[in-house]
Amino acid sequence: MTTVYLQQTSQQQGFGVCRITDQNGKLLYHIIGDFGRPGDQLQLIAPGAESHCKIVQTAAGFLPRFVLKLDAQELGSFGLSTQFRDLLVINHLNWLVIGNPQRRHYSVKNLTRTLARVVPTNNFRLQITYTDEKFGPAIILIIAFIDRWQTIQSQQRYPAWQPLFSQKLAVQNIKYHA
């Protein structure tokens, strides 16, 4: 089992950034990007600007659609609905993301087992514990995406949050600190 921490940070250099760290605070990934229009994407990027995972928006409107890619390979797709905010189905992977948006508790399951559990910490971060290293980046990106989407839909603001994913990608401007 691997445990990482997702921290939504404020606007930096004109775009929103999420930091993913280990238990010791070592930076593992950044999540940057935008969503809202077809072609927009969120990316999970390791230090050195290597993109591991992407969520690409393929359709907008009342029922937006997205594609999940890991290392340029399409893993699955999903759509969002304002009616079923507690459940997200990732097609082709047979994953269910079940959550409580108000409490920020989520779990990722497939047909036979739990792949990840997510709980909030006292400092407004999310603790993500997952079992499969291969799909770890995809799980992290899905959780960051759905947590942000739930916040937008519920019109809630968590105290540590600023607008996230608000500008187009600007990977060349990120400075990584080890």
mmCIF file of N, CA, C and O in Angstrom, residues 50-92:
data_model
loop_
_atom_site.group_PDB
_atom_site.id
_atom_site.type_symbol
_atom_site.label_atom_id
_atom_site.label_comp_id
_atom_site.label_asym_id
_atom_site.label_seq_id
_atom_site.Cartn_x
_atom_site.Cartn_y
_atom_site.Cartn_z
ATOM 1 N N GLU A 50 7.725 15.518 -16.570
ATOM 2 C CA GLU A 50 7.321 14.300 -17.269
ATOM 3 C C GLU A 50 5.851 14.043 -16.966
ATOM 4 O O GLU A 50 5.475 13.811 -15.816
ATOM 5 N N SER A 51 5.004 14.109 -17.982
ATOM 6 C CA SER A 51 3.571 13.898 -17.794
ATOM 7 C C SER A 51 3.281 12.402 -17.678
ATOM 8 O O SER A 51 3.618 11.631 -18.569
ATOM 9 N N HIS A 52 2.693 11.989 -16.568
ATOM 10 C CA HIS A 52 2.354 10.588 -16.363
ATOM 11 C C HIS A 52 0.924 10.281 -16.758
ATOM 12 O O HIS A 52 0.634 9.238 -17.313
ATOM 13 N N CYS A 53 0.021 11.179 -16.427
ATOM 14 C CA CYS A 53 -1.394 10.874 -16.545
ATOM 15 C C CYS A 53 -2.141 12.141 -16.940
ATOM 16 O O CYS A 53 -1.759 13.242 -16.535
ATOM 17 N N LYS A 54 -3.211 11.971 -17.721
ATOM 18 C CA LYS A 54 -4.023 13.108 -18.171
ATOM 19 C C LYS A 54 -5.499 12.748 -18.099
ATOM 20 O O LYS A 54 -5.878 11.605 -18.308
ATOM 21 N N ILE A 55 -6.294 13.762 -17.855
ATOM 22 C CA ILE A 55 -7.729 13.691 -18.064
ATOM 23 C C ILE A 55 -8.025 14.744 -19.117
ATOM 24 O O ILE A 55 -7.748 15.926 -18.916
ATOM 25 N N VAL A 56 -8.574 14.314 -20.247
ATOM 26 C CA VAL A 56 -8.862 15.210 -21.367
ATOM 27 C C VAL A 56 -10.373 15.324 -21.503
ATOM 28 O O VAL A 56 -11.079 14.312 -21.573
ATOM 29 N N GLN A 57 -10.869 16.557 -21.549
ATOM 30 C CA GLN A 57 -12.303 16.763 -21.716
ATOM 31 C C GLN A 57 -12.656 16.623 -23.191
ATOM 32 O O GLN A 57 -12.058 17.261 -24.049
ATOM 33 N N THR A 58 -13.636 15.763 -23.485
ATOM 34 C CA THR A 58 -14.026 15.520 -24.874
ATOM 35 C C THR A 58 -15.350 16.176 -25.239
ATOM 36 O O THR A 58 -15.625 16.375 -26.420
ATOM 37 N N ALA A 59 -16.184 16.486 -24.254
ATOM 38 C CA ALA A 59 -17.464 17.138 -24.516
ATOM 39 C C ALA A 59 -17.821 18.011 -23.329
ATOM 40 O O ALA A 59 -17.478 17.708 -22.188
ATOM 41 N N ALA A 60 -18.509 19.107 -23.618
ATOM 42 C CA ALA A 60 -18.943 20.035 -22.565
ATOM 43 C C ALA A 60 -20.461 19.956 -22.449
ATOM 44 O O ALA A 60 -21.077 19.034 -22.948
ATOM 45 N N GLY A 61 -21.030 20.916 -21.782
ATOM 46 C CA GLY A 61 -22.473 20.980 -21.665
ATOM 47 C C GLY A 61 -22.989 20.401 -20.370
ATOM 48 O O GLY A 61 -22.265 20.285 -19.380
ATOM 49 N N PHE A 62 -24.247 20.007 -20.384
ATOM 50 C CA PHE A 62 -24.914 19.518 -19.187
ATOM 51 C C PHE A 62 -24.315 18.201 -18.688
ATOM 52 O O PHE A 62 -24.273 17.958 -17.497
ATOM 53 N N LEU A 63 -23.856 17.347 -19.601
ATOM 54 C CA LEU A 63 -23.247 16.065 -19.238
ATOM 55 C C LEU A 63 -21.849 15.985 -19.861
ATOM 56 O O LEU A 63 -21.658 15.323 -20.882
ATOM 57 N N PRO A 64 -20.858 16.636 -19.260
ATOM 58 C CA PRO A 64 -19.512 16.613 -19.857
ATOM 59 C C PRO A 64 -18.892 15.221 -19.840
ATOM 60 O O PRO A 64 -19.193 14.406 -18.968
ATOM 61 N N ARG A 65 -18.024 14.960 -20.817
ATOM 62 C CA ARG A 65 -17.344 13.672 -20.941
ATOM 63 C C ARG A 65 -15.842 13.887 -20.877
ATOM 64 O O ARG A 65 -15.321 14.926 -21.312
ATOM 65 N N PHE A 66 -15.132 12.863 -20.376
ATOM 66 C CA PHE A 66 -13.687 12.936 -20.185
ATOM 67 C C PHE A 66 -13.051 11.593 -20.548
ATOM 68 O O PHE A 66 -13.688 10.554 -20.436
ATOM 69 N N VAL A 67 -11.757 11.653 -20.940
ATOM 70 C CA VAL A 67 -10.967 10.455 -21.218
ATOM 71 C C VAL A 67 -9.785 10.461 -20.255
ATOM 72 O O VAL A 67 -9.135 11.490 -20.068
ATOM 73 N N LEU A 68 -9.502 9.304 -19.669
ATOM 74 C CA LEU A 68 -8.375 9.128 -18.754
ATOM 75 C C LEU A 68 -7.251 8.429 -19.500
ATOM 76 O O LEU A 68 -7.469 7.361 -20.078
ATOM 77 N N LYS A 69 -6.053 9.035 -19.505
ATOM 78 C CA LYS A 69 -4.894 8.460 -20.183
ATOM 79 C C LYS A 69 -3.751 8.311 -19.193
ATOM 80 O O LYS A 69 -3.499 9.201 -18.394
ATOM 81 N N LEU A 70 -3.051 7.181 -19.288
ATOM 82 C CA LEU A 70 -1.874 6.919 -18.464
ATOM 83 C C LEU A 70 -0.722 6.609 -19.399
ATOM 84 O O LEU A 70 -0.812 5.661 -20.193
ATOM 85 N N ASP A 71 0.337 7.410 -19.333
ATOM 86 C CA ASP A 71 1.495 7.262 -20.226
ATOM 87 C C ASP A 71 1.054 7.144 -21.677
ATOM 88 O O ASP A 71 1.441 6.233 -22.401
ATOM 89 N N ALA A 72 0.195 8.064 -22.120
ATOM 90 C CA ALA A 72 -0.307 8.196 -23.494
ATOM 91 C C ALA A 72 -1.236 7.055 -23.926
ATOM 92 O O ALA A 72 -1.678 7.025 -25.057
ATOM 93 N N GLN A 73 -1.552 6.116 -23.048
ATOM 94 C CA GLN A 73 -2.465 5.030 -23.367
ATOM 95 C C GLN A 73 -3.824 5.346 -22.755
ATOM 96 O O GLN A 73 -3.922 5.660 -21.563
ATOM 97 N N GLU A 74 -4.884 5.246 -23.548
ATOM 98 C CA GLU A 74 -6.221 5.512 -23.047
ATOM 99 C C GLU A 74 -6.673 4.367 -22.144
ATOM 100 O O GLU A 74 -6.719 3.218 -22.556
ATOM 101 N N LEU A 75 -6.975 4.718 -20.893
ATOM 102 C CA LEU A 75 -7.427 3.709 -19.922
ATOM 103 C C LEU A 75 -8.935 3.566 -19.889
ATOM 104 O O LEU A 75 -9.460 2.480 -19.718
ATOM 105 N N GLY A 76 -9.627 4.672 -19.990
ATOM 106 C CA GLY A 76 -11.069 4.633 -19.876
ATOM 107 C C GLY A 76 -11.669 6.008 -20.077
ATOM 108 O O GLY A 76 -10.955 6.983 -20.322
ATOM 109 N N SER A 77 -12.974 6.076 -19.958
ATOM 110 C CA SER A 77 -13.680 7.338 -20.111
ATOM 111 C C SER A 77 -14.770 7.413 -19.052
ATOM 112 O O SER A 77 -15.155 6.400 -18.462
ATOM 113 N N PHE A 78 -15.253 8.622 -18.837
ATOM 114 C CA PHE A 78 -16.322 8.809 -17.866
ATOM 115 C C PHE A 78 -17.074 10.083 -18.186
ATOM 116 O O PHE A 78 -16.582 10.961 -18.880
ATOM 117 N N GLY A 79 -18.274 10.147 -17.689
ATOM 118 C CA GLY A 79 -19.104 11.333 -17.808
ATOM 119 C C GLY A 79 -19.538 11.777 -16.433
ATOM 120 O O GLY A 79 -19.523 10.991 -15.482
ATOM 121 N N LEU A 80 -19.907 13.028 -16.336
ATOM 122 C CA LEU A 80 -20.346 13.569 -15.053
ATOM 123 C C LEU A 80 -21.800 13.973 -15.138
ATOM 124 O O LEU A 80 -22.270 14.417 -16.181
ATOM 125 N N SER A 81 -22.490 13.829 -14.044
ATOM 126 C CA SER A 81 -23.881 14.206 -13.954
ATOM 127 C C SER A 81 -24.093 14.979 -12.668
ATOM 128 O O SER A 81 -23.527 14.639 -11.635
ATOM 129 N N THR A 82 -24.925 15.990 -12.737
ATOM 130 C CA THR A 82 -25.235 16.745 -11.530
ATOM 131 C C THR A 82 -26.165 15.957 -10.611
ATOM 132 O O THR A 82 -26.285 16.266 -9.447
ATOM 133 N N GLN A 83 -26.816 14.910 -11.133
ATOM 134 C CA GLN A 83 -27.737 14.118 -10.330
ATOM 135 C C GLN A 83 -27.023 13.104 -9.448
ATOM 136 O O GLN A 83 -27.469 12.812 -8.354
ATOM 137 N N PHE A 84 -25.926 12.507 -9.930
ATOM 138 C CA PHE A 84 -25.234 11.451 -9.208
ATOM 139 C C PHE A 84 -23.852 11.914 -8.807
ATOM 140 O O PHE A 84 -22.855 11.456 -9.330
ATOM 141 N N ARG A 85 -23.783 12.834 -7.864
ATOM 142 C CA ARG A 85 -22.497 13.407 -7.470
ATOM 143 C C ARG A 85 -21.707 12.491 -6.555
ATOM 144 O O ARG A 85 -20.532 12.713 -6.333
ATOM 145 N N ASP A 86 -22.321 11.458 -6.032
ATOM 146 C CA ASP A 86 -21.622 10.561 -5.106
ATOM 147 C C ASP A 86 -21.023 9.346 -5.794
ATOM 148 O O ASP A 86 -20.406 8.518 -5.149
ATOM 149 N N LEU A 87 -21.194 9.223 -7.107
ATOM 150 C CA LEU A 87 -20.748 8.039 -7.832
ATOM 151 C C LEU A 87 -20.188 8.446 -9.189
ATOM 152 O O LEU A 87 -20.786 9.241 -9.908
ATOM 153 N N LEU A 88 -19.037 7.879 -9.520
ATOM 154 C CA LEU A 88 -18.423 8.089 -10.829
ATOM 155 C C LEU A 88 -18.001 6.725 -11.347
ATOM 156 O O LEU A 88 -17.360 5.953 -10.627
ATOM 157 N N VAL A 89 -18.375 6.403 -12.572
ATOM 158 C CA VAL A 89 -18.027 5.122 -13.185
ATOM 159 C C VAL A 89 -17.001 5.380 -14.273
ATOM 160 O O VAL A 89 -17.236 6.185 -15.174
ATOM 161 N N ILE A 90 -15.845 4.702 -14.195
ATOM 162 C CA ILE A 90 -14.810 4.810 -15.221
ATOM 163 C C ILE A 90 -14.967 3.589 -16.132
ATOM 164 O O ILE A 90 -14.661 2.461 -15.726
ATOM 165 N N ASN A 91 -15.455 3.829 -17.348
ATOM 166 C CA ASN A 91 -15.671 2.750 -18.305
ATOM 167 C C ASN A 91 -14.340 2.111 -18.698
ATOM 168 O O ASN A 91 -13.300 2.743 -18.644
ATOM 169 N N HIS A 92 -14.371 0.891 -19.131
ATOM 170 C CA HIS A 92 -13.230 0.079 -19.583
ATOM 171 C C HIS A 92 -12.355 -0.398 -18.424
ATOM 172 O O HIS A 92 -11.755 -1.446 -18.532
#
